[in-house]
PDB file of C-alpha atoms in Angstrom:
ATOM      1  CA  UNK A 637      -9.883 -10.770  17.666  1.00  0.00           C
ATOM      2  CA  UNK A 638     -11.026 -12.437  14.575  1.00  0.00           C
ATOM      3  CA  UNK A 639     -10.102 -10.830  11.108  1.00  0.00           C
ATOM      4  CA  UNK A 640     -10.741 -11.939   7.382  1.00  0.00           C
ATOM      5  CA  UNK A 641      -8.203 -11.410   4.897  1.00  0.00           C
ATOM      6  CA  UNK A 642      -9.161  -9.713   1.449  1.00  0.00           C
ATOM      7  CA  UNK A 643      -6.842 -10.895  -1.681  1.00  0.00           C
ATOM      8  CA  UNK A 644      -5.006 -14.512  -1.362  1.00  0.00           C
ATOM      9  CA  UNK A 645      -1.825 -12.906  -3.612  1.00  0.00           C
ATOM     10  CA  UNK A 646       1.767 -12.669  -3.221  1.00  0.00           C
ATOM     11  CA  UNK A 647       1.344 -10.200   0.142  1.00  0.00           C
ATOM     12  CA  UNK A 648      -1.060 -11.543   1.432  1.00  0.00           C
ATOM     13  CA  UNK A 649       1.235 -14.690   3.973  1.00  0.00           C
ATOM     14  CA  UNK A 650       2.640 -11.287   5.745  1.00  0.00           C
ATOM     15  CA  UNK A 651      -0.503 -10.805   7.234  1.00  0.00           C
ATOM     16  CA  UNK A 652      -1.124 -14.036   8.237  1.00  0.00           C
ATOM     17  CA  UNK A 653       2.216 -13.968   9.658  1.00  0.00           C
ATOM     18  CA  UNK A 654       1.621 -11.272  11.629  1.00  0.00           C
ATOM     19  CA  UNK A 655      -2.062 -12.525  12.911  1.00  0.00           C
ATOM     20  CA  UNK A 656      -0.344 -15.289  13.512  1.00  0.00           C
ATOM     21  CA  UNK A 657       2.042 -13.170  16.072  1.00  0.00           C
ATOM     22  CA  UNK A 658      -0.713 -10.901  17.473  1.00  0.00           C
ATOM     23  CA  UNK A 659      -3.095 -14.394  18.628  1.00  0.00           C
ATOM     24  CA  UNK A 660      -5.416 -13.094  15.629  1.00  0.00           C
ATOM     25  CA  UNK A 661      -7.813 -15.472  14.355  1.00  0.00           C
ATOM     26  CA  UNK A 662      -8.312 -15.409  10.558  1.00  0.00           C
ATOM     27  CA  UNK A 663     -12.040 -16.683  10.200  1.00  0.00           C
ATOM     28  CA  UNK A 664     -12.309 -16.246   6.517  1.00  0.00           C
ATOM     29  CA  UNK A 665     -10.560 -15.330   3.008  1.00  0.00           C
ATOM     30  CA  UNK A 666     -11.932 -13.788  -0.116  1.00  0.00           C
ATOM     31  CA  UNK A 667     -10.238 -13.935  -3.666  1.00  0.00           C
ATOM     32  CA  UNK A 668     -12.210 -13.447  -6.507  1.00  0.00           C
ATOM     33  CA  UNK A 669     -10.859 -16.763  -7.503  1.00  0.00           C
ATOM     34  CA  UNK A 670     -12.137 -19.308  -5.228  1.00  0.00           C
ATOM     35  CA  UNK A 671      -9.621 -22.124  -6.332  1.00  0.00           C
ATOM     36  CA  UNK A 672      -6.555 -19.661  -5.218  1.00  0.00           C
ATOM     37  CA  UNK A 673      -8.010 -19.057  -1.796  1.00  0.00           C
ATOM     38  CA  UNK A 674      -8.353 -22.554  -1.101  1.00  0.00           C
ATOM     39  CA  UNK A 675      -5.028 -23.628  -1.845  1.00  0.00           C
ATOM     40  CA  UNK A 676      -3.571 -20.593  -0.127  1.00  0.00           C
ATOM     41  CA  UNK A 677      -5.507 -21.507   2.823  1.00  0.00           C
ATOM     42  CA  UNK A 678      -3.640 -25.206   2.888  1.00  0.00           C
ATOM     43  CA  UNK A 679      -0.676 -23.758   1.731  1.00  0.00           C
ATOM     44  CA  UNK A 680      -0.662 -21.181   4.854  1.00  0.00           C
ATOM     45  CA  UNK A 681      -2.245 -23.026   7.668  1.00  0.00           C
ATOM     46  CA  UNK A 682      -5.584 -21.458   7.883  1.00  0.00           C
ATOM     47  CA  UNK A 683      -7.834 -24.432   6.698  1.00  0.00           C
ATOM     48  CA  UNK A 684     -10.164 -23.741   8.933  1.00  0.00           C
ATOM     49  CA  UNK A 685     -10.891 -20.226   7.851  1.00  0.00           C
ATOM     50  CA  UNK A 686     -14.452 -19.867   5.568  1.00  0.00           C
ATOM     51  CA  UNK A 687     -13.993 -19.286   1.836  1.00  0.00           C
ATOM     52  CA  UNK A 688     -15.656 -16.384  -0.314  1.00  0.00           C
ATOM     53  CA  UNK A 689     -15.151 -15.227  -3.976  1.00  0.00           C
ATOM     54  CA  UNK A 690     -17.132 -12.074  -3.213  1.00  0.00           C
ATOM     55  CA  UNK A 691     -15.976  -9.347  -0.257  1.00  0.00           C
ATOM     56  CA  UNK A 692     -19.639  -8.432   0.036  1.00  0.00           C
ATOM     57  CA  UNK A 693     -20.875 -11.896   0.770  1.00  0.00           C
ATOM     58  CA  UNK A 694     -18.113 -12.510   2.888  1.00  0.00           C
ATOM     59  CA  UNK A 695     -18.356  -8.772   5.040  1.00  0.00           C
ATOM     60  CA  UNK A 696     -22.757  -9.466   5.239  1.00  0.00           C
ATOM     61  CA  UNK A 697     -22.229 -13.168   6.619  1.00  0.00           C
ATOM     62  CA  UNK A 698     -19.021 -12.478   9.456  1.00  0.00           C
ATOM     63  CA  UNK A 699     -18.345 -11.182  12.367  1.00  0.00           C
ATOM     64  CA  UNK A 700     -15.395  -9.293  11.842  1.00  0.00           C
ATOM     65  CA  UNK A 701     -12.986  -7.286  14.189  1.00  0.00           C
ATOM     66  CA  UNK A 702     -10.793  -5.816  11.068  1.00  0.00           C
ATOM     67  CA  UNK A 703     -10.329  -7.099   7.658  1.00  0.00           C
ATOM     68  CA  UNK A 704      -6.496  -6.649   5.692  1.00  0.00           C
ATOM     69  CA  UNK A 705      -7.328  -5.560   2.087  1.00  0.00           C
ATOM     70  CA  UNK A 706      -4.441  -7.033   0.141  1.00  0.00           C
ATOM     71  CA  UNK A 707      -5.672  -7.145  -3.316  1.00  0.00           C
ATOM     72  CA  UNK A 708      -4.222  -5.822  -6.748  1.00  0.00           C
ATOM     73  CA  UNK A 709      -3.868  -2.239  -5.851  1.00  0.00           C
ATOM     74  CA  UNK A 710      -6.966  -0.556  -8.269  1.00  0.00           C
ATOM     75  CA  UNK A 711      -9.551  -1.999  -6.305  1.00  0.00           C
ATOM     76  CA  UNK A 712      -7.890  -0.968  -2.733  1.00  0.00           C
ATOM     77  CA  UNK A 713     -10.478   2.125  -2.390  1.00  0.00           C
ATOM     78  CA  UNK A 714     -13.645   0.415  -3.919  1.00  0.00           C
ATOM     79  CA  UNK A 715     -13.021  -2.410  -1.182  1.00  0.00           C
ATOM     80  CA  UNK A 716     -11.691   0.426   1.613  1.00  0.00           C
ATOM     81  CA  UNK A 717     -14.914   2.375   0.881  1.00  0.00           C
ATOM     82  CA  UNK A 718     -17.636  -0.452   0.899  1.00  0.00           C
ATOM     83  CA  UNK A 719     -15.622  -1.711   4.610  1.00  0.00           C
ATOM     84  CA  UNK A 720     -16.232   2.041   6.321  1.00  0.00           C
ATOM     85  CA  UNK A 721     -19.433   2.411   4.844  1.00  0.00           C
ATOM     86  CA  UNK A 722     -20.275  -1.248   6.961  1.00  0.00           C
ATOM     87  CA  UNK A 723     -18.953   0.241   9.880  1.00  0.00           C
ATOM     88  CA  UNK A 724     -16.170  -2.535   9.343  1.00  0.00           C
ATOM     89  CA  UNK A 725     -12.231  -1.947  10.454  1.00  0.00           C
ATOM     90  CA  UNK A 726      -9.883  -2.757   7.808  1.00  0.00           C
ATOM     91  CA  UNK A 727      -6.098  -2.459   7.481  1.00  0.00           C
ATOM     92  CA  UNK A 728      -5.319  -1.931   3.703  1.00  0.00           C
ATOM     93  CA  UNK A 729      -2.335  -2.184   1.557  1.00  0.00           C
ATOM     94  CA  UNK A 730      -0.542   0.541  -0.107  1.00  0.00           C
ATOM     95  CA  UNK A 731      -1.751   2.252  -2.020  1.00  0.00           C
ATOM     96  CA  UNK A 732      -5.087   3.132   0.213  1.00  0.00           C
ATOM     97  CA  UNK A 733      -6.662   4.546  -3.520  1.00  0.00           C
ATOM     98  CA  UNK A 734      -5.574   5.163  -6.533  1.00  0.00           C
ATOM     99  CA  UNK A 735      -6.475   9.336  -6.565  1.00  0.00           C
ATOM    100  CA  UNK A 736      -7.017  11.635  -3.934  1.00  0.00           C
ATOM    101  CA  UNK A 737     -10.584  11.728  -4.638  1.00  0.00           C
ATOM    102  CA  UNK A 738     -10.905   8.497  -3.430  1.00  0.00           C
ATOM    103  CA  UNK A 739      -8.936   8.285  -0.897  1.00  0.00           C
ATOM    104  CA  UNK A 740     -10.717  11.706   0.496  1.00  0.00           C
ATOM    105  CA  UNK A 741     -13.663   9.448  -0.019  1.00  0.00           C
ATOM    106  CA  UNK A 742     -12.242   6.648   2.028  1.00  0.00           C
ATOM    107  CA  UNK A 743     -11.356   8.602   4.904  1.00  0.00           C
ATOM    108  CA  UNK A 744     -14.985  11.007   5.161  1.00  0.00           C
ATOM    109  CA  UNK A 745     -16.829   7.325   5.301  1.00  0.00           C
ATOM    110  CA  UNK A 746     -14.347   5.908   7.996  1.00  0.00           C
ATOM    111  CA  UNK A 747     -14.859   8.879  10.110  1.00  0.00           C
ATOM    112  CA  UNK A 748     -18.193   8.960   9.576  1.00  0.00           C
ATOM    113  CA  UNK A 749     -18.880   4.908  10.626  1.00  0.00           C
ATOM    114  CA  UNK A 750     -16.421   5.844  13.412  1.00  0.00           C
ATOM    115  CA  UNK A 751     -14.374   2.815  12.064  1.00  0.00           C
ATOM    116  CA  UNK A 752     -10.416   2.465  12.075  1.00  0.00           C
ATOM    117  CA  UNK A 753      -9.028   2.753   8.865  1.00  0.00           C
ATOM    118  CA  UNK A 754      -4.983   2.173   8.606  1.00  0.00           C
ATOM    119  CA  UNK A 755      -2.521   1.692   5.402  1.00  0.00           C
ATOM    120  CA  UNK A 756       0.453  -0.108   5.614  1.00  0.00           C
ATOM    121  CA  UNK A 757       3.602   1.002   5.631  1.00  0.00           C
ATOM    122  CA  UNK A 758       5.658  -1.272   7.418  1.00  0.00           C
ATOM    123  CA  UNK A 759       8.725   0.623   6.517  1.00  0.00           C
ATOM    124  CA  UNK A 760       8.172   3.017   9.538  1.00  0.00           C
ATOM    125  CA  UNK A 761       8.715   0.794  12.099  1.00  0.00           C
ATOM    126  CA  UNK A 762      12.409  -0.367  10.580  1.00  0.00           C
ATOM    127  CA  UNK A 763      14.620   0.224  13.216  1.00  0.00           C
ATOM    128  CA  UNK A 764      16.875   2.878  10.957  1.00  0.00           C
ATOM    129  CA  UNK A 765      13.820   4.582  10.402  1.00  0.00           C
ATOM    130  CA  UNK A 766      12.569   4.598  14.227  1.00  0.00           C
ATOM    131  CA  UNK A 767      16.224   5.676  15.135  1.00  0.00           C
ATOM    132  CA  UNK A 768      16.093   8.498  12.845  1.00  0.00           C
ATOM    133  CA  UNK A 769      12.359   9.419  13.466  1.00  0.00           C
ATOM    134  CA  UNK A 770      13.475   9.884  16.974  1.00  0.00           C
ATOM    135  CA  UNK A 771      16.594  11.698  16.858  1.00  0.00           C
ATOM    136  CA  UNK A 772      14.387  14.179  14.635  1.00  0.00           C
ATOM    137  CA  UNK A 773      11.633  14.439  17.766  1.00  0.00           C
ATOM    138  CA  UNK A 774      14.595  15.594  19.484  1.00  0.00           C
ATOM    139  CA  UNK A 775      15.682  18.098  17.267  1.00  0.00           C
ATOM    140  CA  UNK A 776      19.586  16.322  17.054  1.00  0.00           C
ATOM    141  CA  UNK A 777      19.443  17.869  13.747  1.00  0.00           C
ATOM    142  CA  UNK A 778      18.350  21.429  14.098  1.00  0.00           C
ATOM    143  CA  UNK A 779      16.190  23.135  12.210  1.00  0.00           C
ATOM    144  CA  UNK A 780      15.117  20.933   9.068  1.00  0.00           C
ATOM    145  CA  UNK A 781      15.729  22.672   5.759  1.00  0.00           C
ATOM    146  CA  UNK A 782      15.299  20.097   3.614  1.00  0.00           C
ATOM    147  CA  UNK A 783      15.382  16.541   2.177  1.00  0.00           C
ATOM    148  CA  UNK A 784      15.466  13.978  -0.290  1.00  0.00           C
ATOM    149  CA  UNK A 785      14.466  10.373  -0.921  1.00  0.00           C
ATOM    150  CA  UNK A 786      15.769   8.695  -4.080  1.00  0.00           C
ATOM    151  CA  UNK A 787      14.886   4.886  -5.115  1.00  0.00           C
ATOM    152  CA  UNK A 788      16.868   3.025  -7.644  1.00  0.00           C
ATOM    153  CA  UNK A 789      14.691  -0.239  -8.687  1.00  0.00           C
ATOM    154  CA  UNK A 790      14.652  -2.265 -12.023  1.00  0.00           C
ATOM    155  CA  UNK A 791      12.065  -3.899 -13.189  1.00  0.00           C
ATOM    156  CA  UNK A 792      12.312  -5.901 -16.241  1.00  0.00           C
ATOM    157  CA  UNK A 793       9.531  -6.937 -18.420  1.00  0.00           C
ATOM    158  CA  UNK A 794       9.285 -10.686 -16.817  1.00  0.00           C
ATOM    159  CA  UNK A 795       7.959  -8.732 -13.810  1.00  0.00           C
ATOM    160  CA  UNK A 796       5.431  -6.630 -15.740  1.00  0.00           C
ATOM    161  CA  UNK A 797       4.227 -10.054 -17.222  1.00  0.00           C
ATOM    162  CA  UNK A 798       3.765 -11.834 -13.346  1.00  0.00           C
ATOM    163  CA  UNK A 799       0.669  -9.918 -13.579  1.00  0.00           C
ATOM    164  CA  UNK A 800      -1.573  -8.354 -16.138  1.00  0.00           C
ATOM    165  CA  UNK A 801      -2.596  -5.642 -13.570  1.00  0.00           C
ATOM    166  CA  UNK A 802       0.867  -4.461 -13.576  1.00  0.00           C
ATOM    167  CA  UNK A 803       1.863  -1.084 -15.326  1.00  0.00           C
ATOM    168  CA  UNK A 804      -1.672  -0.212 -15.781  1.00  0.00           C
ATOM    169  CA  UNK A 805      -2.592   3.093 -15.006  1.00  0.00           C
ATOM    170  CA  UNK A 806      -6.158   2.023 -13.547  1.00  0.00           C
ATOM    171  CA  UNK A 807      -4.773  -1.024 -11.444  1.00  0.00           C
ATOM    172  CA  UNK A 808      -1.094  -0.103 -10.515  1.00  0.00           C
ATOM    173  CA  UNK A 809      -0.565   3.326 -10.740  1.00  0.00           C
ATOM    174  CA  UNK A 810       3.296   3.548 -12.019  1.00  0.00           C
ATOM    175  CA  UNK A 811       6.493   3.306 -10.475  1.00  0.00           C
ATOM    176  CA  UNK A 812       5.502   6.486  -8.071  1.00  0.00           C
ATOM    177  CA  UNK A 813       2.673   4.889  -6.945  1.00  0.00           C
ATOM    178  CA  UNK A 814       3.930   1.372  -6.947  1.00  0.00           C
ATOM    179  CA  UNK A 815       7.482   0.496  -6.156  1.00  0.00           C
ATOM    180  CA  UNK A 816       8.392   3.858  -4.292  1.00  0.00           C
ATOM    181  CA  UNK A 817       5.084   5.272  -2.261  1.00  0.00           C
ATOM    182  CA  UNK A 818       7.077   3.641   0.549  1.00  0.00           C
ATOM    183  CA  UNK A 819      10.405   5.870   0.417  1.00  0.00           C
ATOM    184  CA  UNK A 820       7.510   8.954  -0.470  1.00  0.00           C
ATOM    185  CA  UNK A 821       5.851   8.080   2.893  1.00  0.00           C
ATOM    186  CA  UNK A 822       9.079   8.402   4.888  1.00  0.00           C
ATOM    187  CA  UNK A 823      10.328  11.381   3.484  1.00  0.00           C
ATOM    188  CA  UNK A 824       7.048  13.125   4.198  1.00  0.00           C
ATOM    189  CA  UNK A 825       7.031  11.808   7.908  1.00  0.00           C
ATOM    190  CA  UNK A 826      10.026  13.518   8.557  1.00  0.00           C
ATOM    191  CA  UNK A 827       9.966  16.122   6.576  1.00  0.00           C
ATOM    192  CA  UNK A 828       6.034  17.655   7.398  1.00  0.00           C
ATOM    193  CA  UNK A 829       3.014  15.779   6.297  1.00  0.00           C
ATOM    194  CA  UNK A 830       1.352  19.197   5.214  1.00  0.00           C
ATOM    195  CA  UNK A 831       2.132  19.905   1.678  1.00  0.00           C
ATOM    196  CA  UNK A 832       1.807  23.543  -0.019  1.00  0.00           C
ATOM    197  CA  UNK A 833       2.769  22.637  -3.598  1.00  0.00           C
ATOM    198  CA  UNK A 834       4.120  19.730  -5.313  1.00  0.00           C
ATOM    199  CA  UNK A 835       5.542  19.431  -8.997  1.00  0.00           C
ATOM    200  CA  UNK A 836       7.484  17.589 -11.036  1.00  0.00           C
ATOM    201  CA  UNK A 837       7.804  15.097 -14.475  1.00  0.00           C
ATOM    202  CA  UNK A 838       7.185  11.480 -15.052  1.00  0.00           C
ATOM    203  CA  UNK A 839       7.974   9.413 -18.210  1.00  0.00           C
ATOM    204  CA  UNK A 840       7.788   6.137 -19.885  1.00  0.00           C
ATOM    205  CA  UNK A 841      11.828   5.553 -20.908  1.00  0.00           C
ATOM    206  CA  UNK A 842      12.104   2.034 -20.661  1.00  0.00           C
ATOM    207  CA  UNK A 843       9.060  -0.303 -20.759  1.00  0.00           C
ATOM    208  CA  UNK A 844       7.119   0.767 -23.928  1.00  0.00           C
ATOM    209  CA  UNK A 845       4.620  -2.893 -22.667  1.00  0.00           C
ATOM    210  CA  UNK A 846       3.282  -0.609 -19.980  1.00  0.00           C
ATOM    211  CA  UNK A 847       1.124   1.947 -19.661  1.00  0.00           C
ATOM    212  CA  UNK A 848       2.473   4.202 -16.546  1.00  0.00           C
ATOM    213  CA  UNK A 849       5.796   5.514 -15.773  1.00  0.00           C
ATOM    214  CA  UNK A 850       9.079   3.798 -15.118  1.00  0.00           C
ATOM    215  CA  UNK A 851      10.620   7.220 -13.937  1.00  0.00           C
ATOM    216  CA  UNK A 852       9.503  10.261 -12.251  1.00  0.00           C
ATOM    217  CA  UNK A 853      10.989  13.416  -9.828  1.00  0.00           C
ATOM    218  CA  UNK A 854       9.279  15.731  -8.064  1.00  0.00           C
ATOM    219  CA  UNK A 855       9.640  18.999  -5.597  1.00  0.00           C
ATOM    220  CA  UNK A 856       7.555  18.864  -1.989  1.00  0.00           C
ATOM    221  CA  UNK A 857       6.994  22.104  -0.695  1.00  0.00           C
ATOM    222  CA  UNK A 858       6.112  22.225   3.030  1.00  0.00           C
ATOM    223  CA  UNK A 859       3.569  24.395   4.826  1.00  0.00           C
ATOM    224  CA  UNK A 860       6.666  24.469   7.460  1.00  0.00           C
ATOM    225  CA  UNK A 861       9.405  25.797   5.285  1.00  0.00           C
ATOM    226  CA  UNK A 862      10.959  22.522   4.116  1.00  0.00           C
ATOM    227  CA  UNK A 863      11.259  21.435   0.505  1.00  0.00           C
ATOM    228  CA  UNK A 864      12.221  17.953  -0.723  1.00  0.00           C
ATOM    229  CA  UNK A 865      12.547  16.036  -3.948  1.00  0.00           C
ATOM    230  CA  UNK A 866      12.048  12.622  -4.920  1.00  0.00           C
ATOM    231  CA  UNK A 867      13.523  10.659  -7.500  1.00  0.00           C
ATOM    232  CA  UNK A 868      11.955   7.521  -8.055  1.00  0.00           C
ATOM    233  CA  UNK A 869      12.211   4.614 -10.676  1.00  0.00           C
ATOM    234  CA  UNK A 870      12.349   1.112 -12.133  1.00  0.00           C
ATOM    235  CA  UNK A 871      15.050   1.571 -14.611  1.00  0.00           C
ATOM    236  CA  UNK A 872      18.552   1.377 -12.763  1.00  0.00           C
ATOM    237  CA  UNK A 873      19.993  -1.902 -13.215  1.00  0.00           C
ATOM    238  CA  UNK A 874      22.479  -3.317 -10.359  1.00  0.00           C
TER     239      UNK A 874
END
């Protein structure tokens, strides 16, 4: 299979680590900054793969099994979208899209291009997780009534300043979106992934330098009876 990696940032050696472990051959990379994709090339032992500073270029000039979309997380959908609509697999970091809109937008031009579109999250295959996933298929615990996820991260400002896309609403998303879509996605795997109603609160406590939320809870309802909450933020210290 030959594959083309989207994004030469800080996530982006995992997937070459795992094409590396799947006989994957990365043909080419794209980074909108051309200097950055050749030294991650060198620096990750993929010299041979082609260089591109544009995903369009790149997508109309290869022949491509899948692509991994590991870019800042604003332009996941844009780059999701324009991959289904070439009839193009891709494998894309979390967040798939930064609203539902898009994401719904995503998934109707995947289906329709017949392409397979998948998101990561690598958490579900931690062996805790597969444990309890399957202890759950085998009703050890009954009937569910409900459940909870809560993640406890701190982020300073040194981290907000790594990136400029960080703690922007249109590029990051907030701490919900960011640092704990991960503990969101397992509690709604075993929990019911068909929601009825969802509320809740976010706020800015901490990090007046960014524009989203450092903390937020919410209430899942779902369609099966269970409800769940989530606490999620950046602001607990260890």
């Amino acid at each position: 299979m030959k594959c083309a990696i989207i994004g030469c940032g800080r996530v982006a050696p995992s997937h070459v680590k795992a094409a590396n472990l799947n006989n994957i051959e990365i043909v080419a990379l794209c980074d909108i900054d051309y200097e950055k994709a050749v030294a991650f090339s060198k620096e990750n032992k993929v010299e041979n793969a082609r260089i591109y500073a544009d995903y369009k270029e790149m997508l109309q000039n290869e022949e491509l099994d899948f692509v991994s979309i590991a870019t800042v997380s604003g332009v996941h959908g844009e780059i999701a979208l324009y991959c289904a609509e070439q009839g193009v697999n891709f494998l894309v970091e979390k967040p798939m899209a930064m609203s539902i809109d898009e994401a719904d937008a995503v998934i109707a031009a995947a289906e329709k291009s017949g392409v397979i579109a998948g998101v990561c999250h690598q958490n579900r295959f931690n062996i805790a997780v597969q444990e309890l996933r399957t202890a759950l298929e085998r009703d050890r615990f009954g009937k569910l009534s409900h459940g909870s996820i809560h993640i406890r991260w701190f982020r300073d400002e040194s981290y907000y300043k790594q990136d400029d896309w960080r703690g922007k609403w249109e590029l990051d998303g907030g701490a919900l979106m960011n640092q704990c879509i991960h503990g969101i996605d397992l509690l709604r795997w075993m929990c019911g992934d068909s929601l009825k109603r969802v509320y809740g609160a976010t706020r800015r406590q901490y990090h007046p330098y960014i524009e989203a939320e450092d903390v937020g809870t919410a209430v899942f309802e779902f369609e099966n009876g269970v409800i769940a909450t989530v606490e999620g933020t950046v602001n607990v210290a260890g």
